[in-house]
JSON list of C-alpha atoms in Angstrom, two decimals:
[
{"chain": "H", "resi": 28, "resn": "MET", "atom": "CA", "xyz": [16.59, 10.41, -2.88]},
{"chain": "H", "resi": 29, "resn": "THR", "atom": "CA", "xyz": [16.84, 6.97, -1.23]},
{"chain": "H", "resi": 30, "resn": "GLU", "atom": "CA", "xyz": [14.46, 4.12, -2.08]},
{"chain": "H", "resi": 31, "resn": "GLN", "atom": "CA", "xyz": [13.53, 1.42, 0.38]},
{"chain": "H", "resi": 32, "resn": "ILE", "atom": "CA", "xyz": [11.75, -1.77, -0.63]},
{"chain": "H", "resi": 33, "resn": "LEU", "atom": "CA", "xyz": [9.73, -3.16, 2.25]},
{"chain": "H", "resi": 34, "resn": "SER", "atom": "CA", "xyz": [8.68, -6.79, 2.02]},
{"chain": "H", "resi": 35, "resn": "ARG", "atom": "CA", "xyz": [8.90, -9.97, 4.04]},
{"chain": "H", "resi": 36, "resn": "PRO", "atom": "CA", "xyz": [10.27, -13.41, 3.38]},
{"chain": "H", "resi": 37, "resn": "ALA", "atom": "CA", "xyz": [7.71, -15.73, 1.77]},
{"chain": "H", "resi": 38, "resn": "SER", "atom": "CA", "xyz": [7.86, -18.10, 4.75]},
{"chain": "H", "resi": 39, "resn": "ALA", "atom": "CA", "xyz": [6.72, -15.54, 7.34]},
{"chain": "H", "resi": 40, "resn": "ASP", "atom": "CA", "xyz": [3.14, -15.57, 8.65]},
{"chain": "H", "resi": 41, "resn": "PRO", "atom": "CA", "xyz": [0.75, -12.87, 7.43]},
{"chain": "H", "resi": 42, "resn": "ALA", "atom": "CA", "xyz": [0.47, -9.80, 9.64]},
{"chain": "H", "resi": 43, "resn": "PRO", "atom": "CA", "xyz": [-2.47, -9.76, 12.05]},
{"chain": "H", "resi": 44, "resn": "ARG", "atom": "CA", "xyz": [-5.25, -7.24, 11.53]},
{"chain": "H", "resi": 45, "resn": "GLY", "atom": "CA", "xyz": [-6.31, -4.69, 14.08]},
{"chain": "H", "resi": 46, "resn": "ALA", "atom": "CA", "xyz": [-3.45, -2.16, 14.13]},
{"chain": "H", "resi": 47, "resn": "PRO", "atom": "CA", "xyz": [-4.61, 1.46, 14.45]},
{"chain": "H", "resi": 48, "resn": "ARG", "atom": "CA", "xyz": [-5.18, 3.13, 11.08]},
{"chain": "H", "resi": 49, "resn": "HIS", "atom": "CA", "xyz": [-3.81, 6.55, 10.23]},
{"chain": "H", "resi": 50, "resn": "ARG", "atom": "CA", "xyz": [-5.62, 8.71, 7.74]},
{"chain": "H", "resi": 51, "resn": "GLY", "atom": "CA", "xyz": [-3.70, 9.27, 4.53]},
{"chain": "H", "resi": 52, "resn": "ASP", "atom": "CA", "xyz": [-4.23, 11.89, 1.88]},
{"chain": "H", "resi": 53, "resn": "GLN", "atom": "CA", "xyz": [-1.64, 11.66, -0.85]},
{"chain": "H", "resi": 54, "resn": "ASP", "atom": "CA", "xyz": [-1.28, 10.44, -4.39]},
{"chain": "H", "resi": 55, "resn": "VAL", "atom": "CA", "xyz": [0.65, 7.19, -4.79]},
{"chain": "H", "resi": 56, "resn": "SER", "atom": "CA", "xyz": [1.51, 4.83, -7.63]},
{"chain": "H", "resi": 57, "resn": "CYS", "atom": "CA", "xyz": [0.46, 1.18, -7.55]},
{"chain": "H", "resi": 58, "resn": "TYR", "atom": "CA", "xyz": [2.06, -1.52, -9.62]},
{"chain": "H", "resi": 59, "resn": "ALA", "atom": "CA", "xyz": [0.40, -4.87, -10.28]},
{"chain": "H", "resi": 60, "resn": "LEU", "atom": "CA", "xyz": [3.33, -7.18, -9.66]},
{"chain": "H", "resi": 61, "resn": "SER", "atom": "CA", "xyz": [1.50, -10.44, -10.31]},
{"chain": "H", "resi": 62, "resn": "ASP", "atom": "CA", "xyz": [0.19, -9.63, -13.79]},
{"chain": "H", "resi": 63, "resn": "ALA", "atom": "CA", "xyz": [2.06, -10.46, -16.97]},
{"chain": "H", "resi": 64, "resn": "GLY", "atom": "CA", "xyz": [4.03, -7.28, -17.46]},
{"chain": "H", "resi": 65, "resn": "LEU", "atom": "CA", "xyz": [3.99, -4.33, -15.11]},
{"chain": "H", "resi": 66, "resn": "ARG", "atom": "CA", "xyz": [0.76, -2.36, -14.87]},
{"chain": "H", "resi": 67, "resn": "GLN", "atom": "CA", "xyz": [0.55, 0.98, -13.07]},
{"chain": "H", "resi": 68, "resn": "TYR", "atom": "CA", "xyz": [-2.56, 2.23, -11.28]},
{"chain": "H", "resi": 69, "resn": "PRO", "atom": "CA", "xyz": [-2.67, 5.85, -10.13]},
{"chain": "H", "resi": 70, "resn": "ALA", "atom": "CA", "xyz": [-4.15, 5.83, -6.62]},
{"chain": "H", "resi": 71, "resn": "ARG", "atom": "CA", "xyz": [-4.93, 7.92, -3.58]},
{"chain": "H", "resi": 72, "resn": "LEU", "atom": "CA", "xyz": [-3.91, 6.70, -0.12]},
{"chain": "H", "resi": 73, "resn": "LYS", "atom": "CA", "xyz": [-6.95, 6.58, 2.18]},
{"chain": "H", "resi": 74, "resn": "ASP", "atom": "CA", "xyz": [-5.37, 5.12, 5.31]},
{"chain": "H", "resi": 75, "resn": "ILE", "atom": "CA", "xyz": [-2.35, 3.16, 6.47]},
{"chain": "H", "resi": 76, "resn": "SER", "atom": "CA", "xyz": [-1.44, 0.99, 9.47]},
{"chain": "H", "resi": 77, "resn": "LEU", "atom": "CA", "xyz": [1.43, -1.25, 10.48]},
{"chain": "H", "resi": 78, "resn": "ASN", "atom": "CA", "xyz": [-0.28, -4.14, 8.67]},
{"chain": "H", "resi": 79, "resn": "GLY", "atom": "CA", "xyz": [-1.72, -2.64, 5.49]},
{"chain": "H", "resi": 80, "resn": "LEU", "atom": "CA", "xyz": [-3.31, 0.25, 3.69]},
{"chain": "H", "resi": 81, "resn": "ALA", "atom": "CA", "xyz": [-6.42, 1.31, 1.83]},
{"chain": "H", "resi": 82, "resn": "LEU", "atom": "CA", "xyz": [-6.27, 2.98, -1.58]},
{"chain": "H", "resi": 83, "resn": "VAL", "atom": "CA", "xyz": [-8.82, 4.54, -3.88]},
{"chain": "H", "resi": 84, "resn": "VAL", "atom": "CA", "xyz": [-8.28, 3.65, -7.56]},
{"chain": "H", "resi": 85, "resn": "SER", "atom": "CA", "xyz": [-10.28, 4.30, -10.73]},
{"chain": "H", "resi": 86, "resn": "GLU", "atom": "CA", "xyz": [-10.69, 0.64, -11.77]},
{"chain": "H", "resi": 87, "resn": "PRO", "atom": "CA", "xyz": [-11.10, -2.64, -9.89]},
{"chain": "H", "resi": 88, "resn": "VAL", "atom": "CA", "xyz": [-8.06, -4.58, -8.78]},
{"chain": "H", "resi": 89, "resn": "ARG", "atom": "CA", "xyz": [-8.23, -8.36, -8.43]},
{"chain": "H", "resi": 90, "resn": "ARG", "atom": "CA", "xyz": [-8.21, -9.88, -4.94]},
{"chain": "H", "resi": 91, "resn": "GLN", "atom": "CA", "xyz": [-4.96, -11.68, -4.03]},
{"chain": "H", "resi": 92, "resn": "MET", "atom": "CA", "xyz": [-3.05, -9.65, -6.62]},
{"chain": "H", "resi": 93, "resn": "THR", "atom": "CA", "xyz": [0.39, -8.61, -5.43]},
{"chain": "H", "resi": 94, "resn": "LEU", "atom": "CA", "xyz": [0.70, -4.82, -5.46]},
{"chain": "H", "resi": 95, "resn": "GLY", "atom": "CA", "xyz": [3.69, -2.58, -5.07]},
{"chain": "H", "resi": 96, "resn": "VAL", "atom": "CA", "xyz": [2.68, 0.82, -3.70]},
{"chain": "H", "resi": 97, "resn": "GLU", "atom": "CA", "xyz": [5.21, 3.59, -4.13]},
{"chain": "H", "resi": 98, "resn": "PHE", "atom": "CA", "xyz": [5.08, 6.92, -2.39]},
{"chain": "H", "resi": 99, "resn": "GLU", "atom": "CA", "xyz": [7.34, 9.58, -0.96]},
{"chain": "H", "resi": 100, "resn": "CYS", "atom": "CA", "xyz": [7.68, 10.51, 2.66]},
{"chain": "H", "resi": 101, "resn": "PRO", "atom": "CA", "xyz": [6.11, 13.90, 3.40]},
{"chain": "H", "resi": 102, "resn": "GLU", "atom": "CA", "xyz": [9.52, 15.60, 3.48]},
{"chain": "H", "resi": 103, "resn": "GLY", "atom": "CA", "xyz": [10.46, 13.99, 0.14]},
{"chain": "H", "resi": 104, "resn": "ARG", "atom": "CA", "xyz": [13.71, 12.46, 1.43]},
{"chain": "H", "resi": 105, "resn": "LEU", "atom": "CA", "xyz": [12.72, 8.83, 0.88]},
{"chain": "H", "resi": 106, "resn": "THR", "atom": "CA", "xyz": [10.66, 6.91, -1.63]},
{"chain": "H", "resi": 107, "resn": "TYR", "atom": "CA", "xyz": [9.07, 3.76, -0.24]},
{"chain": "H", "resi": 108, "resn": "LEU", "atom": "CA", "xyz": [7.86, 0.74, -2.17]},
{"chain": "H", "resi": 109, "resn": "LEU", "atom": "CA", "xyz": [5.48, -1.25, 0.03]},
{"chain": "H", "resi": 110, "resn": "VAL", "atom": "CA", "xyz": [4.54, -4.74, -1.17]},
{"chain": "H", "resi": 111, "resn": "GLY", "atom": "CA", "xyz": [1.39, -6.61, -0.23]},
{"chain": "H", "resi": 112, "resn": "GLN", "atom": "CA", "xyz": [-1.64, -8.62, -1.28]},
{"chain": "H", "resi": 113, "resn": "VAL", "atom": "CA", "xyz": [-5.05, -7.22, -2.23]},
{"chain": "H", "resi": 114, "resn": "VAL", "atom": "CA", "xyz": [-7.55, -8.51, 0.34]},
{"chain": "H", "resi": 115, "resn": "ARG", "atom": "CA", "xyz": [-10.55, -6.34, -0.53]},
{"chain": "H", "resi": 116, "resn": "THR", "atom": "CA", "xyz": [-11.93, -4.44, -3.53]},
{"chain": "H", "resi": 117, "resn": "VAL", "atom": "CA", "xyz": [-15.30, -2.63, -3.26]},
{"chain": "H", "resi": 118, "resn": "PRO", "atom": "CA", "xyz": [-16.97, 0.22, -5.17]},
{"chain": "H", "resi": 119, "resn": "HIS", "atom": "CA", "xyz": [-16.26, 3.60, -3.55]},
{"chain": "H", "resi": 120, "resn": "GLN", "atom": "CA", "xyz": [-17.39, 7.09, -4.64]},
{"chain": "H", "resi": 121, "resn": "GLY", "atom": "CA", "xyz": [-17.12, 6.50, -8.39]},
{"chain": "H", "resi": 122, "resn": "GLY", "atom": "CA", "xyz": [-13.95, 4.43, -8.04]},
{"chain": "H", "resi": 123, "resn": "TRP", "atom": "CA", "xyz": [-12.78, 1.41, -6.08]},
{"chain": "H", "resi": 124, "resn": "LEU", "atom": "CA", "xyz": [-11.55, 1.05, -2.52]},
{"chain": "H", "resi": 125, "resn": "VAL", "atom": "CA", "xyz": [-8.70, -1.47, -2.39]},
{"chain": "H", "resi": 126, "resn": "GLY", "atom": "CA", "xyz": [-7.50, -2.98, 0.90]},
{"chain": "H", "resi": 127, "resn": "CYS", "atom": "CA", "xyz": [-3.97, -4.35, 0.86]},
{"chain": "H", "resi": 128, "resn": "ALA", "atom": "CA", "xyz": [-2.20, -6.40, 3.56]},
{"chain": "H", "resi": 129, "resn": "PHE", "atom": "CA", "xyz": [1.56, -5.86, 3.66]},
{"chain": "H", "resi": 130, "resn": "ASP", "atom": "CA", "xyz": [3.86, -8.82, 3.09]},
{"chain": "H", "resi": 131, "resn": "ARG", "atom": "CA", "xyz": [5.40, -7.95, 6.44]},
{"chain": "H", "resi": 132, "resn": "PRO", "atom": "CA", "xyz": [4.29, -5.50, 9.13]},
{"chain": "H", "resi": 133, "resn": "LEU", "atom": "CA", "xyz": [5.91, -2.08, 9.13]},
{"chain": "H", "resi": 134, "resn": "GLY", "atom": "CA", "xyz": [7.97, -1.03, 12.10]},
{"chain": "H", "resi": 135, "resn": "GLU", "atom": "CA", "xyz": [6.81, 2.00, 14.09]},
{"chain": "H", "resi": 136, "resn": "ASP", "atom": "CA", "xyz": [9.67, 4.10, 12.67]},
{"chain": "H", "resi": 137, "resn": "GLU", "atom": "CA", "xyz": [8.81, 3.10, 9.11]},
{"chain": "H", "resi": 138, "resn": "LEU", "atom": "CA", "xyz": [5.17, 4.03, 9.64]},
{"chain": "H", "resi": 139, "resn": "ASN", "atom": "CA", "xyz": [6.12, 7.35, 11.24]},
{"chain": "H", "resi": 140, "resn": "ASN", "atom": "CA", "xyz": [8.30, 8.17, 8.21]},
{"chain": "H", "resi": 141, "resn": "LEU", "atom": "CA", "xyz": [5.24, 7.74, 6.00]},
{"chain": "H", "resi": 142, "resn": "LEU", "atom": "CA", "xyz": [2.89, 9.92, 8.06]}
]
């Protein structure tokens, strides 16, 4: 299995909002990269776009936290680690809905690999 780490240089501008969202329905692992130590949050992908994603987690995640979100492509050939910043955390159906903006926009091919 091949792993790709998708991030952007720190000097790049944040990705604009408004890209079409694609419904997701798979378990993923989240890693709090900005905390002391590495903390894992089991999560469920709700939707994904070129600019970010929404996850459902069991406990709140701090805004502006850097998250790594790891999941496999549907065919299981690749494991992706997407890196971004938490921009929204709200209560959602007994858990928390977490919105995350990617550190760099995905390319169309990258997004298609994840769908």
